[in-house]
Amino acid sequence: MPSARARTHRDPVAQSAPSGRTGRAPGAVLTLVALFLVAINLRAAITDVPPLLTSIRDDLGLSGAAAGVLTAIPVVSMGVFAPLAHRGAARYGYERTVAASVVVLLVGVLIRLGGASVVPLFSGTLVAGAGIAVLGAALPGVVKTHFAERAGAVTGLYSAAVGVGAAGASALAVPLSDAFGSWQLSLGVVAVPAVLGLFAWLPVIRRAKPVRTDPSRAGTTDATAARPTGRTPGSTKPTPAPATAAPDTSPWRRPVAWILAVFLVMQTSAYYGVVGWVPAAYEEQGWSAERAGLLLSVFGLTGIVSGLVIPLLADRFADPRPLFAVTVAGAVVGMGLLAFAPNLAPWPTIALLGLTLGGAFPLMLVMLVRFAPSPAAAGRLSAMTFLIGYPIAAALQIVFGTIHDATGDYTAVFGVLFAMTLVELVVCLGLNPKHARHT
């Protein structure tokens, strides 16, 4: 049994973990399944828009800059609303916060059904983006709470789910629009996985303990508060305390947090640059909307592979920099081909970008867990990183739309993204694990 001190000094967020259960308990399998179904929704409501962007622009008379705003809204939402994840988790627990975020996402998708005008389309996208923001920032805390010893494997699992949702939404967007005779109804289909994910998550909430803040924790760090002093309930051996725990200071004071934030700016700009502009770019070259949309499906499907494999490899590497370097170097090559030789080998180029950009993001998510001493700290680090990274990346999407309006094609847009992946390659070399532990 835990000692009296362990019972008194618990991390209030960590108390949302199921009573008497750990990542090895039988309920962990059901939690993993629910996590997979929930994570499918992290990109689906975003990637269903670009294949339909030409139709939406023609129907609503949007300029390139306005289209850039539409693609930027969910990205900026993921930064602005991400801090709500930690606040919600501290008060209600990560499990309930995840459920609430899926409900918000569902509401936003339903608002978009009235997207025959700009207002419901843009406002629904904003609300859906808010739900995605909180969900994305909460999931690293869920992993830290339930599966800290297998962070890479579990991150890979839900990253694969993200790829499934992203690829499926982009592949089905145009066919469903043609079948329904309405791009609005096509956008509304992503409500289905949101409902499924929500129902799958309800048992996870029922197994979670209610969160109660202990006043005696004042002045106690999450690292010391969450550390048990005996056997972990449901485990067969004592849980050792780390030899040198990272000081649980504000992420705003940690250099590694700023490195991760800058990395996220570059990675997200490249990822959403592909998602937002590749279909339209190839449509301008004479491709059909359905064929151009299939490019994003390839992008998403190859991202599933790297999203599974790279986080697993991260568990075997004490120093993540070699993995980051190889992954980002591949993105540099792919973006260079897209910028300077788009018709040389479009399908292999998009597949390479899916493998590399799709692998870089979950690798960063593993770092958000690894560089945090507790679930609460993981939530704060995620919120700070997202708050900086996503709004800047979103603003750049508007810039890209303006560049297209000024130049008349997408060559300059992908040229800028190529330069950003070069910066990303340099930045990732600063993720020294020793440096991170002592900041």
CSV table of C-alpha atoms in Angstrom, one decimal:
chain,number,residue,atom,x,y,z
A,1,MET,CA,0.0,0.0,0.0
A,2,PRO,CA,1.1,3.6,-0.5
A,3,SER,CA,2.5,5.3,2.5
A,4,ALA,CA,0.6,8.0,4.3
A,5,ARG,CA,2.8,10.7,2.6
A,6,ALA,CA,2.0,9.3,-0.8
A,7,ARG,CA,-1.7,9.4,0.0
A,8,THR,CA,-1.5,13.0,1.2
A,9,HIS,CA,0.7,14.4,-1.5
A,10,ARG,CA,-0.7,13.3,-4.8
A,11,ASP,CA,-0.7,15.2,-8.0
A,12,PRO,CA,-4.3,16.4,-8.4
A,13,VAL,CA,-4.2,15.6,-12.1
A,14,ALA,CA,-2.6,12.2,-11.5
A,15,GLN,CA,-5.6,11.4,-9.3
A,16,SER,CA,-7.7,11.2,-12.4
A,17,ALA,CA,-6.1,7.8,-13.2
A,18,PRO,CA,-8.3,4.8,-12.6
A,19,SER,CA,-8.4,3.6,-9.1
A,20,GLY,CA,-6.2,0.6,-8.6
A,21,ARG,CA,-5.2,0.5,-12.2
A,22,THR,CA,-2.1,1.1,-14.1
A,23,GLY,CA,-1.0,0.8,-17.7
A,24,ARG,CA,-0.6,-2.9,-17.1
A,25,ALA,CA,-4.1,-3.5,-15.8
A,26,PRO,CA,-6.8,-5.2,-17.9
A,27,GLY,CA,-8.6,-1.9,-18.3
A,28,ALA,CA,-5.6,-0.6,-20.1
A,29,VAL,CA,-6.6,-2.4,-23.3
A,30,LEU,CA,-10.0,-0.8,-23.3
A,31,THR,CA,-8.3,2.6,-22.6
A,32,LEU,CA,-6.0,2.1,-25.6
A,33,VAL,CA,-9.0,1.3,-27.9
A,34,ALA,CA,-10.8,4.3,-26.7
A,35,LEU,CA,-7.7,6.5,-27.1
A,36,PHE,CA,-7.4,5.3,-30.7
A,37,LEU,CA,-11.0,6.1,-31.5
A,38,VAL,CA,-10.8,9.5,-29.9
A,39,ALA,CA,-7.5,10.3,-31.6
A,40,ILE,CA,-9.0,9.7,-35.1
A,41,ASN,CA,-10.7,13.0,-34.6
A,42,LEU,CA,-7.5,15.1,-34.2
A,43,ARG,CA,-7.2,15.9,-37.9
A,44,ALA,CA,-10.3,14.7,-39.7
A,45,ALA,CA,-12.2,18.0,-39.4
A,46,ILE,CA,-9.1,19.8,-40.8
A,47,THR,CA,-8.1,17.5,-43.7
A,48,ASP,CA,-11.6,17.2,-45.1
A,49,VAL,CA,-11.5,20.9,-46.2
A,50,PRO,CA,-8.5,21.2,-48.6
A,51,PRO,CA,-9.8,18.7,-51.2
A,52,LEU,CA,-13.0,20.8,-51.3
A,53,LEU,CA,-11.3,24.1,-51.2
A,54,THR,CA,-11.7,24.9,-54.9
A,55,SER,CA,-15.5,24.2,-54.7
A,56,ILE,CA,-15.8,26.2,-51.5
A,57,ARG,CA,-13.9,29.2,-53.0
A,58,ASP,CA,-16.1,29.1,-56.1
A,59,ASP,CA,-19.3,28.8,-54.1
A,60,LEU,CA,-18.5,31.5,-51.6
A,61,GLY,CA,-16.3,33.7,-53.7
A,62,LEU,CA,-13.3,33.4,-51.4
A,63,SER,CA,-9.9,34.9,-52.3
A,64,GLY,CA,-6.6,33.1,-51.8
A,65,ALA,CA,-6.0,35.0,-48.6
A,66,ALA,CA,-9.5,34.2,-47.3
A,67,ALA,CA,-8.9,30.5,-48.1
A,68,GLY,CA,-5.7,30.8,-46.1
A,69,VAL,CA,-7.7,32.2,-43.2
A,70,LEU,CA,-10.1,29.2,-43.4
A,71,THR,CA,-7.2,26.7,-43.4
A,72,ALA,CA,-5.5,28.7,-40.6
A,73,ILE,CA,-8.4,28.9,-38.2
A,74,PRO,CA,-8.1,25.3,-36.8
A,75,VAL,CA,-4.3,25.7,-36.5
A,76,VAL,CA,-4.5,29.0,-34.6
A,77,SER,CA,-7.2,27.5,-32.4
A,78,MET,CA,-4.9,24.7,-31.5
A,79,GLY,CA,-2.6,27.2,-30.0
A,80,VAL,CA,-5.0,29.7,-28.4
A,81,PHE,CA,-7.2,27.1,-26.7
A,82,ALA,CA,-4.5,24.5,-25.9
A,83,PRO,CA,-3.9,25.9,-22.4
A,84,LEU,CA,-7.5,25.1,-21.5
A,85,ALA,CA,-6.5,21.4,-21.5
A,86,HIS,CA,-4.3,21.7,-18.4
A,87,ARG,CA,-6.8,23.9,-16.6
A,88,GLY,CA,-9.6,21.5,-17.3
A,89,ALA,CA,-7.4,18.5,-16.3
A,90,ALA,CA,-6.4,20.1,-13.0
A,91,ARG,CA,-10.0,20.6,-12.1
A,92,TYR,CA,-11.8,17.7,-13.7
A,93,GLY,CA,-9.1,15.2,-14.7
A,94,TYR,CA,-7.7,14.4,-18.2
A,95,GLU,CA,-10.5,11.8,-18.9
A,96,ARG,CA,-13.3,14.3,-18.5
A,97,THR,CA,-11.4,17.0,-20.3
A,98,VAL,CA,-10.9,14.7,-23.3
A,99,ALA,CA,-14.7,14.0,-23.4
A,100,ALA,CA,-15.6,17.7,-23.2
A,101,SER,CA,-13.2,18.5,-26.0
A,102,VAL,CA,-14.8,15.8,-28.3
A,103,VAL,CA,-18.2,17.3,-27.6
A,104,VAL,CA,-17.0,20.8,-28.5
A,105,LEU,CA,-15.5,19.4,-31.7
A,106,LEU,CA,-18.8,17.7,-32.5
A,107,VAL,CA,-20.7,21.0,-32.0
A,108,GLY,CA,-18.3,22.8,-34.4
A,109,VAL,CA,-18.7,20.1,-37.1
A,110,LEU,CA,-22.5,20.4,-36.8
A,111,ILE,CA,-22.3,24.2,-37.1
A,112,ARG,CA,-20.4,23.8,-40.4
A,113,LEU,CA,-23.4,22.0,-41.9
A,114,GLY,CA,-25.0,25.4,-42.3
A,115,GLY,CA,-21.9,26.5,-44.3
A,116,ALA,CA,-23.8,27.9,-47.3
A,117,SER,CA,-22.4,31.2,-46.2
A,118,VAL,CA,-19.0,32.3,-44.7
A,119,VAL,CA,-20.2,32.8,-41.1
A,120,PRO,CA,-21.3,29.2,-40.2
A,121,LEU,CA,-18.4,27.7,-42.2
A,122,PHE,CA,-15.7,29.9,-40.4
A,123,SER,CA,-17.4,29.9,-37.0
A,124,GLY,CA,-17.9,26.1,-37.1
A,125,THR,CA,-14.3,25.6,-38.1
A,126,LEU,CA,-13.3,27.8,-35.1
A,127,VAL,CA,-15.3,25.8,-32.6
A,128,ALA,CA,-14.1,22.5,-34.1
A,129,GLY,CA,-10.6,23.8,-33.9
A,130,ALA,CA,-11.0,24.7,-30.2
A,131,GLY,CA,-12.1,21.1,-29.5
A,132,ILE,CA,-9.2,19.7,-31.4
A,133,ALA,CA,-6.8,22.1,-29.5
A,134,VAL,CA,-7.9,20.9,-26.1
A,135,LEU,CA,-7.9,17.2,-27.2
A,136,GLY,CA,-4.5,17.4,-28.7
A,137,ALA,CA,-3.0,19.1,-25.6
A,138,ALA,CA,-4.7,16.7,-23.2
A,139,LEU,CA,-3.6,13.4,-24.8
A,140,PRO,CA,0.1,13.7,-23.7
A,141,GLY,CA,-1.2,14.0,-20.2
A,142,VAL,CA,-3.4,10.9,-20.7
A,143,VAL,CA,-0.3,9.0,-21.9
A,144,LYS,CA,1.8,10.3,-18.9
A,145,THR,CA,-1.0,9.3,-16.5
A,146,HIS,CA,-1.8,5.8,-17.8
A,147,PHE,CA,1.2,4.7,-19.9
A,148,ALA,CA,4.3,6.5,-18.7
A,149,GLU,CA,6.5,3.5,-19.1
A,150,ARG,CA,5.4,2.9,-22.7
A,151,ALA,CA,5.0,6.5,-23.9
A,152,GLY,CA,6.6,5.9,-27.3
A,153,ALA,CA,4.4,2.9,-28.2
A,154,VAL,CA,1.2,4.5,-27.0
A,155,THR,CA,2.0,7.8,-28.7
A,156,GLY,CA,2.7,5.8,-31.9
A,157,LEU,CA,-0.7,4.2,-31.5
A,158,TYR,CA,-2.7,7.4,-31.3
A,159,SER,CA,-0.5,9.0,-33.9
A,160,ALA,CA,-1.5,6.2,-36.3
A,161,ALA,CA,-5.1,6.9,-35.4
A,162,VAL,CA,-4.5,10.6,-36.3
A,163,GLY,CA,-3.2,9.4,-39.7
A,164,VAL,CA,-6.2,7.1,-40.2
A,165,GLY,CA,-8.6,10.0,-39.6
A,166,ALA,CA,-6.7,12.5,-41.7
A,167,ALA,CA,-6.3,10.1,-44.7
A,168,GLY,CA,-9.9,8.9,-44.5
A,169,ALA,CA,-11.3,12.4,-44.3
A,170,SER,CA,-9.3,13.7,-47.2
A,171,ALA,CA,-10.0,10.6,-49.4
A,172,LEU,CA,-13.7,10.7,-48.8
A,173,ALA,CA,-14.3,14.4,-49.0
A,174,VAL,CA,-14.8,14.8,-52.8
A,175,PRO,CA,-16.6,11.4,-53.4
A,176,LEU,CA,-19.0,12.2,-50.5
A,177,SER,CA,-19.5,15.8,-51.9
A,178,ASP,CA,-20.4,14.3,-55.3
A,179,ALA,CA,-22.7,11.7,-53.8
A,180,PHE,CA,-24.5,14.2,-51.6
A,181,GLY,CA,-24.4,17.0,-54.1
A,182,SER,CA,-23.2,19.2,-51.2
A,183,TRP,CA,-19.8,20.0,-49.8
A,184,GLN,CA,-21.5,21.0,-46.5
A,185,LEU,CA,-22.8,17.5,-46.0
A,186,SER,CA,-19.5,16.1,-46.9
A,187,LEU,CA,-17.9,18.2,-44.1
A,188,GLY,CA,-20.5,17.0,-41.7
A,189,VAL,CA,-19.6,13.3,-42.1
A,190,VAL,CA,-16.7,13.7,-39.6
A,191,ALA,CA,-19.3,14.0,-36.9
A,192,VAL,CA,-19.6,10.1,-37.1
A,193,PRO,CA,-16.1,9.3,-35.8
A,194,ALA,CA,-16.5,12.0,-33.1
A,195,VAL,CA,-19.7,10.3,-31.8
A,196,LEU,CA,-18.0,6.9,-31.9
A,197,GLY,CA,-15.0,8.2,-30.0
A,198,LEU,CA,-17.1,9.9,-27.4
A,199,PHE,CA,-19.1,6.7,-26.6
A,200,ALA,CA,-15.9,4.7,-26.5
A,201,TRP,CA,-14.4,7.1,-24.0
A,202,LEU,CA,-17.3,7.0,-21.6
A,203,PRO,CA,-16.1,3.8,-19.8
A,204,VAL,CA,-12.7,5.5,-19.3
A,205,ILE,CA,-14.4,8.3,-17.5
A,206,ARG,CA,-16.3,5.9,-15.3
A,207,ARG,CA,-13.1,4.1,-14.2
A,208,ALA,CA,-11.4,7.4,-13.3
A,209,LYS,CA,-11.3,8.7,-9.8
A,210,PRO,CA,-12.7,12.2,-9.2
A,211,VAL,CA,-10.0,14.9,-8.9
A,212,ARG,CA,-9.6,16.5,-5.5
A,213,THR,CA,-7.0,19.2,-4.9
A,214,ASP,CA,-5.1,18.7,-1.6
A,215,PRO,CA,-4.4,22.0,0.1
A,216,SER,CA,-1.3,20.4,1.7
A,217,ARG,CA,0.3,20.2,-1.7
A,218,ALA,CA,1.1,23.9,-1.6
A,219,GLY,CA,4.7,24.4,-2.5
A,220,THR,CA,5.2,20.8,-3.5
A,221,THR,CA,6.2,20.1,-7.1
A,222,ASP,CA,4.3,17.6,-9.2
A,223,ALA,CA,7.4,15.5,-9.4
A,224,THR,CA,7.5,14.9,-5.7
A,225,ALA,CA,3.8,14.9,-5.2
A,226,ALA,CA,3.1,12.2,-7.7
A,227,ARG,CA,5.9,10.0,-6.7
A,228,PRO,CA,4.7,6.9,-4.7
A,229,THR,CA,6.8,5.7,-1.8
A,230,GLY,CA,5.9,2.0,-1.9
A,231,ARG,CA,4.2,-0.3,-4.3
A,232,THR,CA,2.0,1.2,-7.0
A,233,PRO,CA,-1.5,-0.2,-6.7
A,234,GLY,CA,-2.0,-3.0,-9.1
A,235,SER,CA,1.7,-3.4,-9.8
A,236,THR,CA,4.0,-6.3,-8.7
A,237,LYS,CA,7.1,-4.4,-7.9
A,238,PRO,CA,8.0,-1.1,-6.3
A,239,THR,CA,8.1,2.0,-8.5
A,240,PRO,CA,11.6,3.4,-8.3
A,241,ALA,CA,12.0,7.1,-8.1
A,242,PRO,CA,14.1,8.6,-10.8
A,243,ALA,CA,17.7,9.2,-9.9
A,244,THR,CA,17.7,12.8,-10.9
A,245,ALA,CA,14.2,14.2,-11.3
A,246,ALA,CA,13.7,17.2,-13.6
A,247,PRO,CA,12.8,20.3,-11.7
A,248,ASP,CA,9.1,21.0,-12.3
A,249,THR,CA,9.5,24.7,-13.1
A,250,SER,CA,7.4,26.7,-15.5
A,251,PRO,CA,7.9,25.6,-19.1
A,252,TRP,CA,8.3,29.2,-20.0
A,253,ARG,CA,11.7,29.1,-18.2
A,254,ARG,CA,12.9,26.0,-19.8
A,255,PRO,CA,15.1,26.3,-23.0
A,256,VAL,CA,13.9,22.9,-24.2
A,257,ALA,CA,10.3,24.1,-24.2
A,258,TRP,CA,11.3,27.0,-26.5
A,259,ILE,CA,13.2,24.6,-28.8
A,260,LEU,CA,10.1,22.4,-29.0
A,261,ALA,CA,7.9,25.4,-29.7
A,262,VAL,CA,10.2,26.6,-32.6
A,263,PHE,CA,10.3,23.1,-33.9
A,264,LEU,CA,6.5,22.9,-33.8
A,265,VAL,CA,6.2,26.2,-35.8
A,266,MET,CA,8.4,24.7,-38.6
A,267,GLN,CA,6.8,21.3,-38.5
A,268,THR,CA,3.2,22.5,-38.4
A,269,SER,CA,3.8,25.0,-41.1
A,270,ALA,CA,5.2,22.3,-43.4
A,271,TYR,CA,2.5,19.8,-42.4
A,272,TYR,CA,-0.4,22.2,-43.0
A,273,GLY,CA,1.3,23.6,-46.0
A,274,VAL,CA,1.0,20.2,-47.6
A,275,VAL,CA,-2.5,19.6,-46.3
A,276,GLY,CA,-3.8,23.0,-47.2
A,277,TRP,CA,-2.2,23.7,-50.5
A,278,VAL,CA,-1.2,20.5,-52.3
A,279,PRO,CA,-4.6,19.6,-53.6
A,280,ALA,CA,-5.3,23.1,-54.9
A,281,ALA,CA,-1.8,23.3,-56.4
A,282,TYR,CA,-2.2,20.2,-58.5
A,283,GLU,CA,-5.8,21.1,-59.5
A,284,GLU,CA,-4.3,24.3,-61.0
A,285,GLN,CA,-2.1,22.0,-63.0
A,286,GLY,CA,-5.1,20.2,-64.4
A,287,TRP,CA,-5.6,17.4,-61.9
A,288,SER,CA,-9.2,16.5,-61.0
A,289,ALA,CA,-10.3,17.3,-57.5
A,290,GLU,CA,-10.7,13.7,-56.6
A,291,ARG,CA,-7.2,12.7,-57.8
A,292,ALA,CA,-5.7,15.7,-56.0
A,293,GLY,CA,-7.5,14.7,-52.9
A,294,LEU,CA,-6.0,11.2,-53.1
A,295,LEU,CA,-2.6,12.8,-52.8
A,296,LEU,CA,-3.6,13.8,-49.2
A,297,SER,CA,-4.7,10.2,-48.6
A,298,VAL,CA,-1.3,9.0,-49.5
A,299,PHE,CA,0.2,11.7,-47.3
A,300,GLY,CA,-2.0,10.5,-44.4
A,301,LEU,CA,-1.5,6.8,-45.0
A,302,THR,CA,2.3,7.0,-45.1
A,303,GLY,CA,2.1,9.1,-42.0
A,304,ILE,CA,0.4,6.2,-40.2
A,305,VAL,CA,3.5,4.0,-40.8
A,306,SER,CA,6.0,6.5,-39.5
A,307,GLY,CA,3.6,7.6,-36.7
A,308,LEU,CA,3.7,4.0,-35.4
A,309,VAL,CA,7.4,3.2,-36.0
A,310,ILE,CA,9.2,6.3,-35.0
A,311,PRO,CA,7.8,6.7,-31.5
A,312,LEU,CA,8.6,3.0,-30.9
A,313,LEU,CA,12.1,3.7,-31.9
A,314,ALA,CA,12.2,6.8,-29.6
A,315,ASP,CA,11.7,4.4,-26.6
A,316,ARG,CA,15.1,2.8,-27.6
A,317,PHE,CA,17.0,6.0,-28.0
A,318,ALA,CA,18.1,8.0,-25.0
A,319,ASP,CA,19.2,10.8,-27.3
A,320,PRO,CA,16.4,11.6,-29.8
A,321,ARG,CA,18.5,13.8,-32.0
A,322,PRO,CA,19.5,11.2,-34.6
A,323,LEU,CA,15.9,10.2,-35.1
A,324,PHE,CA,14.9,13.9,-35.4
A,325,ALA,CA,17.7,14.5,-37.9
A,326,VAL,CA,16.9,11.6,-40.2
A,327,THR,CA,13.2,12.4,-40.1
A,328,VAL,CA,13.5,16.1,-40.8
A,329,ALA,CA,16.2,15.5,-43.5
A,330,GLY,CA,13.7,13.4,-45.4
A,331,ALA,CA,11.2,16.3,-45.1
A,332,VAL,CA,13.8,18.7,-46.5
A,333,VAL,CA,14.2,16.4,-49.6
A,334,GLY,CA,10.5,16.0,-50.1
A,335,MET,CA,9.7,19.7,-49.7
A,336,GLY,CA,12.5,20.5,-52.1
A,337,LEU,CA,11.0,18.2,-54.7
A,338,LEU,CA,7.6,19.7,-54.2
A,339,ALA,CA,9.0,23.2,-54.6
A,340,PHE,CA,11.3,22.8,-57.5
A,341,ALA,CA,10.2,19.6,-59.3
A,342,PRO,CA,6.5,19.1,-58.5
A,343,ASN,CA,5.8,17.0,-61.6
A,344,LEU,CA,8.9,14.8,-61.4
A,345,ALA,CA,7.4,12.2,-59.1
A,346,PRO,CA,4.4,13.6,-57.2
A,347,TRP,CA,3.2,10.4,-55.6
A,348,PRO,CA,6.6,9.3,-54.2
A,349,THR,CA,7.2,12.9,-53.1
A,350,ILE,CA,4.0,13.1,-51.2
A,351,ALA,CA,4.6,9.7,-49.7
A,352,LEU,CA,8.1,10.8,-48.5
A,353,LEU,CA,6.5,13.9,-46.9
A,354,GLY,CA,3.9,11.8,-45.2
A,355,LEU,CA,6.6,9.5,-43.8
A,356,THR,CA,8.7,12.4,-42.5
A,357,LEU,CA,6.3,15.1,-41.5
A,358,GLY,CA,4.0,12.4,-40.2
A,359,GLY,CA,6.8,11.0,-38.1
A,360,ALA,CA,8.2,14.2,-36.8
A,361,PHE,CA,5.1,15.3,-34.9
A,362,PRO,CA,4.5,12.1,-32.8
A,363,LEU,CA,8.3,12.1,-32.1
A,364,MET,CA,7.8,15.6,-30.7
A,365,LEU,CA,4.8,14.4,-28.7
A,366,VAL,CA,7.0,11.7,-27.1
A,367,MET,CA,9.4,14.5,-26.1
A,368,LEU,CA,6.6,16.4,-24.4
A,369,VAL,CA,6.1,13.3,-22.2
A,370,ARG,CA,9.8,12.5,-21.8
A,371,PHE,CA,10.8,16.0,-20.8
A,372,ALA,CA,8.0,16.4,-18.2
A,373,PRO,CA,8.3,14.9,-14.6
A,374,SER,CA,4.6,14.4,-14.1
A,375,PRO,CA,1.2,14.3,-16.0
A,376,ALA,CA,0.5,17.9,-15.0
A,377,ALA,CA,3.9,19.1,-16.2
A,378,ALA,CA,3.3,17.3,-19.5
A,379,GLY,CA,0.1,19.2,-19.8
A,380,ARG,CA,1.7,22.5,-19.1
A,381,LEU,CA,4.6,21.8,-21.5
A,382,SER,CA,2.2,20.8,-24.2
A,383,ALA,CA,0.0,23.9,-23.7
A,384,MET,CA,3.0,26.3,-23.8
A,385,THR,CA,4.4,24.6,-26.9
A,386,PHE,CA,1.1,24.6,-28.7
A,387,LEU,CA,0.3,28.2,-27.6
A,388,ILE,CA,3.5,29.5,-29.3
A,389,GLY,CA,3.7,27.1,-32.2
A,390,TYR,CA,0.2,26.9,-33.7
A,391,PRO,CA,-0.8,30.6,-33.9
A,392,ILE,CA,2.5,31.4,-35.7
A,393,ALA,CA,2.0,28.5,-38.1
A,394,ALA,CA,-1.6,29.6,-38.7
A,395,ALA,CA,-0.5,33.1,-39.5
A,396,LEU,CA,1.9,31.7,-42.0
A,397,GLN,CA,-0.9,29.9,-43.8
A,398,ILE,CA,-2.5,33.3,-44.4
A,399,VAL,CA,0.8,34.5,-45.7
A,400,PHE,CA,1.0,31.5,-48.0
A,401,GLY,CA,-2.4,32.3,-49.4
A,402,THR,CA,-1.4,35.9,-50.0
A,403,ILE,CA,1.8,34.8,-51.7
A,404,HIS,CA,-0.3,32.6,-54.1
A,405,ASP,CA,-2.5,35.6,-54.9
A,406,ALA,CA,0.6,37.7,-55.6
A,407,THR,CA,2.5,35.2,-57.8
A,408,GLY,CA,-0.4,33.2,-59.4
A,409,ASP,CA,1.0,29.8,-58.4
A,410,TYR,CA,2.3,27.8,-55.5
A,411,THR,CA,6.0,27.6,-56.4
A,412,ALA,CA,7.0,30.4,-54.0
A,413,VAL,CA,4.8,28.9,-51.3
A,414,PHE,CA,6.6,25.6,-51.4
A,415,GLY,CA,9.9,27.3,-51.7
A,416,VAL,CA,9.3,29.1,-48.4
A,417,LEU,CA,8.3,25.8,-46.8
A,418,PHE,CA,11.5,24.2,-48.1
A,419,ALA,CA,13.5,26.9,-46.3
A,420,MET,CA,11.5,26.3,-43.1
A,421,THR,CA,12.3,22.6,-43.1
A,422,LEU,CA,16.0,23.5,-43.3
A,423,VAL,CA,15.5,25.7,-40.2
A,424,GLU,CA,13.6,22.8,-38.6
A,425,LEU,CA,16.6,20.5,-39.2
A,426,VAL,CA,18.9,22.9,-37.3
A,427,VAL,CA,16.5,23.4,-34.4
A,428,CYS,CA,16.0,19.7,-33.7
A,429,LEU,CA,19.7,19.3,-33.0
A,430,GLY,CA,19.2,21.4,-29.8
A,431,LEU,CA,17.0,18.7,-28.2
A,432,ASN,CA,19.8,17.4,-26.0
A,433,PRO,CA,18.2,15.1,-23.3
A,434,LYS,CA,20.9,16.0,-20.7
A,435,HIS,CA,20.3,19.7,-21.3
A,436,ALA,CA,16.6,19.1,-20.9
A,437,ARG,CA,16.8,17.3,-17.6
A,438,HIS,CA,18.8,20.1,-16.0
A,439,THR,CA,16.9,23.2,-17.2
